[in-house]
């Protein structure tokens, strides 16, 4: 989504104000002259200034440009579903991986993203299963990345090489 | 001469050669997959190498990290997703060459400049490690401060069309880097009581989000008809490369020198080396069309040489003083200690065979990179034949595993989603990513060196100008700013009559 | 449909394995290391884990969580399920409290066994005018405000607290000294060699490379006896006549409420591991000190550590 420069500038100004607000609450510990709030204060001030200039320059074209410009994909529901499938898949992973284990979660992530692209289950489930098993074998079994085993935890000793 | 034959004896061991080849393949595969990084490749090797013989153990780390840094170019050039953050600086240049049907040129330039950068830094390492390490010991927090500020000013050269938005992006990156414990007093900032935020957002998850997830978001929203075009024929990789490298010898030399020096400084690694070499080369192209093939290749060659050269550079302080230049050499040092191969100047006297064998492995690994690199590029070309529909969720899973394995928290996995969305919207609004990344990496170093210096001086700003080396660096930094300002004014003065 | 089939197969597997009742541990044990790969905490734990794997007969998974100076990892240990399958590396933790990062106490953990200890030392650059601890301490006592001491890591942690405690006992106004925090021993040593600070607190193995290069010198080590590998470094007893024992300790601990039989089993395993020749050799080669303490002794050590840290941090002026 492309927004008008006035909004871009305002975004940076808001971030800058929030930073300064938080920085003011940070007290320098002991006898330090410059405390933990000093750098956030500098950066926040910089953001307000630069954001202000961006917004001012954006004012020139405010009349001729729309406030925001929706990209091509966002005009269809399908486009939205595709766009959201990526963050949704990551969220799904974070939420269920500890309980369900990596194998099952990886299959679900694959199936979810593939389903959005119109791949039927009879193809996406085997593809997901193969990917999940290969990733588990490489990263969990050989390279010992502590991916959660979920229901397989009790026999995970056999699965670590 | 006795040492030379001893070193050859060590190198000709079949077991060692097997280790080198195996870790080369391992490094190439991990480096070529977006979401998996050179640091991850090394960190995952730790349990394996810790209990191996010292020379094969360190050979495995050297080879896999060098291969991973090069292999990061491959998905960068073919899919616009850098395999490792070190390739991010020139991903857009490399990808645009690929879209013009010059994938072979782009990847060949990346491969051969990586090899040359690696070899040149290995040469410096072998011949001058003790002398260069001596220089690194002259740096107190004040000198580091000036050096980092100098690095930050590179942001203006990698920032894309709008200087203003580049500065905004830089500040935004610096702002994100302040999340977590403040580097001096340890006071939590912007953490809102969340324990996971104490350590900040984590550099690797951030980079995975910015470079890989945001690109995945762009890919899934592309119209399906675009799929056919995104399958480039790579063509010949090695043809004419000798001539090309000779033609760009100054860029190779510049990249290798910068890379070796940046690598030798603790705190900065391959990614910073590539950005700086890129920025310096970009600046030297003033007045020429930055979008011409010649200029793109120059930047790829220079930055490609720099990121591989920085690996060798990092071993200078590591072997001479036991001081890690980056997270990878931190692991190397602990492996050396574990083997009784204690780093320090005495290692050159007590154990010359071992240390020079380690240096020699740099040469072996970089030469091996030519055939294995070409093989890897070819194989990767085959992977691109997999329909994009299937590639997207597979890369997504790699990103998740990559972020998790470096930080070992699910929090890091969540970060890649949020930062990926952020990166997508920044790119859509012409806010350049490069300065933000530079700010993210250098922010903590600047703050820490500034605060430490002020702490030492009791708040006197004069501390930044009271050592000869500090003054020299200060003059260089402030001078380059003044020069940039003057050049901008001159440009503006020249441009005005044309406009009106 | 297929997913549910897959899930039920997985569950069946799990049930099968669970049914075979056996003694702890029946599956891999995870050790959370609140430090990045490659540091002292990581290296020593891996050396120990190699022996534990043989003794317990199960793979040991090491999980590095070094974010936030160790707070993230320690929190993960504290919040782990107390079943003995997730334990972690404990090390001096009381310093986090004064800086407001976290508030850990011995109650949050089940102490199992200590396996390593390294003494802190006071170092100077090669150009320093001080040759022994006594003259240095006298000079600091006379004008504490004119000296800069590098803490290696963040101030208020493993290396500087024992040194500050020793200075406090010597009658020095420690709050007036400029304590300089850093990102670890190695960058601090550069700072020391470059003349950016006057003193540094670190362990001897960390400084050994620069010591052999003649760029830094140890004034004294805070140990009752000379440290193995560094027989020529003076102890505090030899220079100021006071036996000081201060530095880091590394121990295996679990979340609070670990079952007694699990603790006993793990403690016995650590005892056996630390007594093994392979462990001692590997630790000696890498310059790490071996120090075994059982759970009870470890708990006393932790309580003493909390009290000492609170006393020194108070004198340093934290939390005011």
PDB file of N, CA and C in Angstrom, chain C residues 19-66:
ATOM      1  N   UNK C  19       4.251 -45.940  27.228  1.00  0.00           N
ATOM      2  CA  UNK C  19       3.819 -47.117  27.981  1.00  0.00           C
ATOM      3  C   UNK C  19       5.005 -47.869  28.588  1.00  0.00           C
ATOM      4  N   UNK C  20       6.115 -47.856  27.854  1.00  0.00           N
ATOM      5  CA  UNK C  20       7.285 -48.567  28.362  1.00  0.00           C
ATOM      6  C   UNK C  20       7.883 -47.789  29.521  1.00  0.00           C
ATOM      7  N   UNK C  21       7.410 -48.051  30.745  1.00  0.00           N
ATOM      8  CA  UNK C  21       7.885 -47.324  31.922  1.00  0.00           C
ATOM      9  C   UNK C  21       9.360 -47.645  32.181  1.00  0.00           C
ATOM     10  N   UNK C  22      10.117 -46.611  32.380  1.00  0.00           N
ATOM     11  CA  UNK C  22      11.521 -46.844  32.695  1.00  0.00           C
ATOM     12  C   UNK C  22      11.965 -45.782  33.669  1.00  0.00           C
ATOM     13  N   UNK C  23      13.180 -45.897  34.116  1.00  0.00           N
ATOM     14  CA  UNK C  23      13.718 -44.974  35.087  1.00  0.00           C
ATOM     15  C   UNK C  23      14.125 -43.672  34.401  1.00  0.00           C
ATOM     16  N   UNK C  24      14.081 -42.540  35.138  1.00  0.00           N
ATOM     17  CA  UNK C  24      14.579 -41.267  34.595  1.00  0.00           C
ATOM     18  C   UNK C  24      16.058 -41.397  34.275  1.00  0.00           C
ATOM     19  N   UNK C  25      16.580 -40.880  33.198  1.00  0.00           N
ATOM     20  CA  UNK C  25      15.864 -40.230  32.094  1.00  0.00           C
ATOM     21  C   UNK C  25      15.509 -41.208  30.979  1.00  0.00           C
ATOM     22  N   UNK C  26      14.286 -41.127  30.492  1.00  0.00           N
ATOM     23  CA  UNK C  26      13.897 -42.030  29.402  1.00  0.00           C
ATOM     24  C   UNK C  26      13.968 -41.347  28.050  1.00  0.00           C
ATOM     25  N   UNK C  27      14.206 -40.064  28.033  1.00  0.00           N
ATOM     26  CA  UNK C  27      14.327 -39.364  26.749  1.00  0.00           C
ATOM     27  C   UNK C  27      15.379 -38.268  26.875  1.00  0.00           C
ATOM     28  N   UNK C  28      15.752 -37.615  25.757  1.00  0.00           N
ATOM     29  CA  UNK C  28      16.847 -36.642  25.820  1.00  0.00           C
ATOM     30  C   UNK C  28      16.594 -35.538  26.836  1.00  0.00           C
ATOM     31  N   UNK C  29      17.673 -35.088  27.464  1.00  0.00           N
ATOM     32  CA  UNK C  29      17.603 -34.013  28.440  1.00  0.00           C
ATOM     33  C   UNK C  29      18.105 -32.733  27.779  1.00  0.00           C
ATOM     34  N   UNK C  30      17.347 -31.650  27.966  1.00  0.00           N
ATOM     35  CA  UNK C  30      17.737 -30.357  27.402  1.00  0.00           C
ATOM     36  C   UNK C  30      18.437 -29.528  28.473  1.00  0.00           C
ATOM     37  N   UNK C  31      19.597 -28.968  28.121  1.00  0.00           N
ATOM     38  CA  UNK C  31      20.262 -28.024  29.020  1.00  0.00           C
ATOM     39  C   UNK C  31      20.211 -26.652  28.365  1.00  0.00           C
ATOM     40  N   UNK C  32      19.533 -25.707  29.011  1.00  0.00           N
ATOM     41  CA  UNK C  32      19.477 -24.344  28.487  1.00  0.00           C
ATOM     42  C   UNK C  32      20.723 -23.605  28.953  1.00  0.00           C
ATOM     43  N   UNK C  33      21.472 -23.062  27.985  1.00  0.00           N
ATOM     44  CA  UNK C  33      22.667 -22.282  28.323  1.00  0.00           C
ATOM     45  C   UNK C  33      22.347 -20.817  28.062  1.00  0.00           C
ATOM     46  N   UNK C  34      22.251 -19.993  29.110  1.00  0.00           N
ATOM     47  CA  UNK C  34      21.916 -18.582  28.887  1.00  0.00           C
ATOM     48  C   UNK C  34      23.128 -17.799  28.383  1.00  0.00           C
ATOM     49  N   UNK C  35      23.752 -18.257  27.313  1.00  0.00           N
ATOM     50  CA  UNK C  35      24.901 -17.584  26.725  1.00  0.00           C
ATOM     51  C   UNK C  35      25.007 -18.049  25.284  1.00  0.00           C
ATOM     52  N   UNK C  36      25.681 -17.245  24.455  1.00  0.00           N
ATOM     53  CA  UNK C  36      25.801 -17.594  23.045  1.00  0.00           C
ATOM     54  C   UNK C  36      26.791 -18.737  22.855  1.00  0.00           C
ATOM     55  N   UNK C  37      26.694 -19.403  21.699  1.00  0.00           N
ATOM     56  CA  UNK C  37      27.637 -20.467  21.378  1.00  0.00           C
ATOM     57  C   UNK C  37      29.046 -19.890  21.334  1.00  0.00           C
ATOM     58  N   UNK C  38      29.996 -20.592  21.955  1.00  0.00           N
ATOM     59  CA  UNK C  38      31.383 -20.167  21.846  1.00  0.00           C
ATOM     60  C   UNK C  38      31.938 -19.479  23.080  1.00  0.00           C
ATOM     61  N   UNK C  39      31.102 -19.083  24.032  1.00  0.00           N
ATOM     62  CA  UNK C  39      31.613 -18.440  25.236  1.00  0.00           C
ATOM     63  C   UNK C  39      32.019 -19.454  26.288  1.00  0.00           C
ATOM     64  N   UNK C  40      32.467 -18.945  27.447  1.00  0.00           N
ATOM     65  CA  UNK C  40      32.897 -19.840  28.520  1.00  0.00           C
ATOM     66  C   UNK C  40      31.767 -20.715  29.026  1.00  0.00           C
ATOM     67  N   UNK C  41      30.592 -20.131  29.229  1.00  0.00           N
ATOM     68  CA  UNK C  41      29.457 -20.905  29.724  1.00  0.00           C
ATOM     69  C   UNK C  41      29.077 -22.014  28.769  1.00  0.00           C
ATOM     70  N   UNK C  42      29.091 -21.709  27.481  1.00  0.00           N
ATOM     71  CA  UNK C  42      28.735 -22.696  26.463  1.00  0.00           C
ATOM     72  C   UNK C  42      29.771 -23.810  26.403  1.00  0.00           C
ATOM     73  N   UNK C  43      31.055 -23.421  26.365  1.00  0.00           N
ATOM     74  CA  UNK C  43      32.123 -24.415  26.228  1.00  0.00           C
ATOM     75  C   UNK C  43      32.140 -25.379  27.408  1.00  0.00           C
ATOM     76  N   UNK C  44      32.088 -24.824  28.639  1.00  0.00           N
ATOM     77  CA  UNK C  44      32.172 -25.708  29.808  1.00  0.00           C
ATOM     78  C   UNK C  44      30.961 -26.638  29.861  1.00  0.00           C
ATOM     79  N   UNK C  45      29.778 -26.114  29.524  1.00  0.00           N
ATOM     80  CA  UNK C  45      28.587 -26.959  29.574  1.00  0.00           C
ATOM     81  C   UNK C  45      28.684 -28.081  28.546  1.00  0.00           C
ATOM     82  N   UNK C  46      29.241 -27.771  27.377  1.00  0.00           N
ATOM     83  CA  UNK C  46      29.356 -28.814  26.361  1.00  0.00           C
ATOM     84  C   UNK C  46      30.349 -29.902  26.783  1.00  0.00           C
ATOM     85  N   UNK C  47      31.435 -29.476  27.442  1.00  0.00           N
ATOM     86  CA  UNK C  47      32.391 -30.479  27.919  1.00  0.00           C
ATOM     87  C   UNK C  47      31.704 -31.387  28.942  1.00  0.00           C
ATOM     88  N   UNK C  48      30.923 -30.775  29.838  1.00  0.00           N
ATOM     89  CA  UNK C  48      30.206 -31.554  30.843  1.00  0.00           C
ATOM     90  C   UNK C  48      29.165 -32.460  30.175  1.00  0.00           C
ATOM     91  N   UNK C  49      28.451 -31.893  29.200  1.00  0.00           N
ATOM     92  CA  UNK C  49      27.350 -32.633  28.568  1.00  0.00           C
ATOM     93  C   UNK C  49      27.854 -33.887  27.869  1.00  0.00           C
ATOM     94  N   UNK C  50      29.079 -33.811  27.347  1.00  0.00           N
ATOM     95  CA  UNK C  50      29.629 -34.986  26.673  1.00  0.00           C
ATOM     96  C   UNK C  50      29.747 -36.152  27.650  1.00  0.00           C
ATOM     97  N   UNK C  51      30.160 -35.857  28.906  1.00  0.00           N
ATOM     98  CA  UNK C  51      30.260 -36.916  29.909  1.00  0.00           C
ATOM     99  C   UNK C  51      28.871 -37.337  30.388  1.00  0.00           C
ATOM    100  N   UNK C  52      27.978 -36.340  30.587  1.00  0.00           N
ATOM    101  CA  UNK C  52      26.633 -36.645  31.090  1.00  0.00           C
ATOM    102  C   UNK C  52      25.898 -37.585  30.133  1.00  0.00           C
ATOM    103  N   UNK C  53      26.147 -37.399  28.840  1.00  0.00           N
ATOM    104  CA  UNK C  53      25.486 -38.232  27.839  1.00  0.00           C
ATOM    105  C   UNK C  53      25.847 -39.703  28.051  1.00  0.00           C
ATOM    106  N   UNK C  54      27.124 -39.947  28.336  1.00  0.00           N
ATOM    107  CA  UNK C  54      27.562 -41.324  28.569  1.00  0.00           C
ATOM    108  C   UNK C  54      26.948 -41.868  29.860  1.00  0.00           C
ATOM    109  N   UNK C  55      26.979 -41.038  30.916  1.00  0.00           N
ATOM    110  CA  UNK C  55      26.532 -41.504  32.228  1.00  0.00           C
ATOM    111  C   UNK C  55      25.025 -41.734  32.258  1.00  0.00           C
ATOM    112  N   UNK C  56      24.262 -40.792  31.675  1.00  0.00           N
ATOM    113  CA  UNK C  56      22.804 -40.903  31.717  1.00  0.00           C
ATOM    114  C   UNK C  56      22.261 -41.795  30.606  1.00  0.00           C
ATOM    115  N   UNK C  57      23.065 -42.032  29.587  1.00  0.00           N
ATOM    116  CA  UNK C  57      22.626 -42.888  28.489  1.00  0.00           C
ATOM    117  C   UNK C  57      21.557 -42.257  27.609  1.00  0.00           C
ATOM    118  N   UNK C  58      21.463 -40.930  27.610  1.00  0.00           N
ATOM    119  CA  UNK C  58      20.501 -40.240  26.754  1.00  0.00           C
ATOM    120  C   UNK C  58      21.215 -39.066  26.084  1.00  0.00           C
ATOM    121  N   UNK C  59      20.809 -38.701  24.860  1.00  0.00           N
ATOM    122  CA  UNK C  59      21.408 -37.511  24.253  1.00  0.00           C
ATOM    123  C   UNK C  59      21.109 -36.271  25.088  1.00  0.00           C
ATOM    124  N   UNK C  60      22.047 -35.320  25.089  1.00  0.00           N
ATOM    125  CA  UNK C  60      21.833 -34.041  25.772  1.00  0.00           C
ATOM    126  C   UNK C  60      21.699 -32.978  24.693  1.00  0.00           C
ATOM    127  N   UNK C  61      20.611 -32.230  24.728  1.00  0.00           N
ATOM    128  CA  UNK C  61      20.434 -31.139  23.767  1.00  0.00           C
ATOM    129  C   UNK C  61      20.800 -29.830  24.448  1.00  0.00           C
ATOM    130  N   UNK C  62      21.749 -29.099  23.844  1.00  0.00           N
ATOM    131  CA  UNK C  62      22.133 -27.803  24.402  1.00  0.00           C
ATOM    132  C   UNK C  62      21.379 -26.714  23.648  1.00  0.00           C
ATOM    133  N   UNK C  63      20.690 -25.857  24.366  1.00  0.00           N
ATOM    134  CA  UNK C  63      19.945 -24.763  23.744  1.00  0.00           C
ATOM    135  C   UNK C  63      20.553 -23.446  24.217  1.00  0.00           C
ATOM    136  N   UNK C  64      21.152 -22.702  23.284  1.00  0.00           N
ATOM    137  CA  UNK C  64      21.763 -21.427  23.639  1.00  0.00           C
ATOM    138  C   UNK C  64      20.722 -20.315  23.615  1.00  0.00           C
ATOM    139  N   UNK C  65      20.553 -19.626  24.737  1.00  0.00           N
ATOM    140  CA  UNK C  65      19.687 -18.441  24.785  1.00  0.00           C
ATOM    141  C   UNK C  65      20.441 -17.332  25.499  1.00  0.00           C
ATOM    142  N   UNK C  66      21.292 -16.635  24.766  1.00  0.00           N
ATOM    143  CA  UNK C  66      22.139 -15.627  25.395  1.00  0.00           C
ATOM    144  C   UNK C  66      21.574 -14.223  25.382  1.00  0.00           C
TER     145      UNK C  66
END
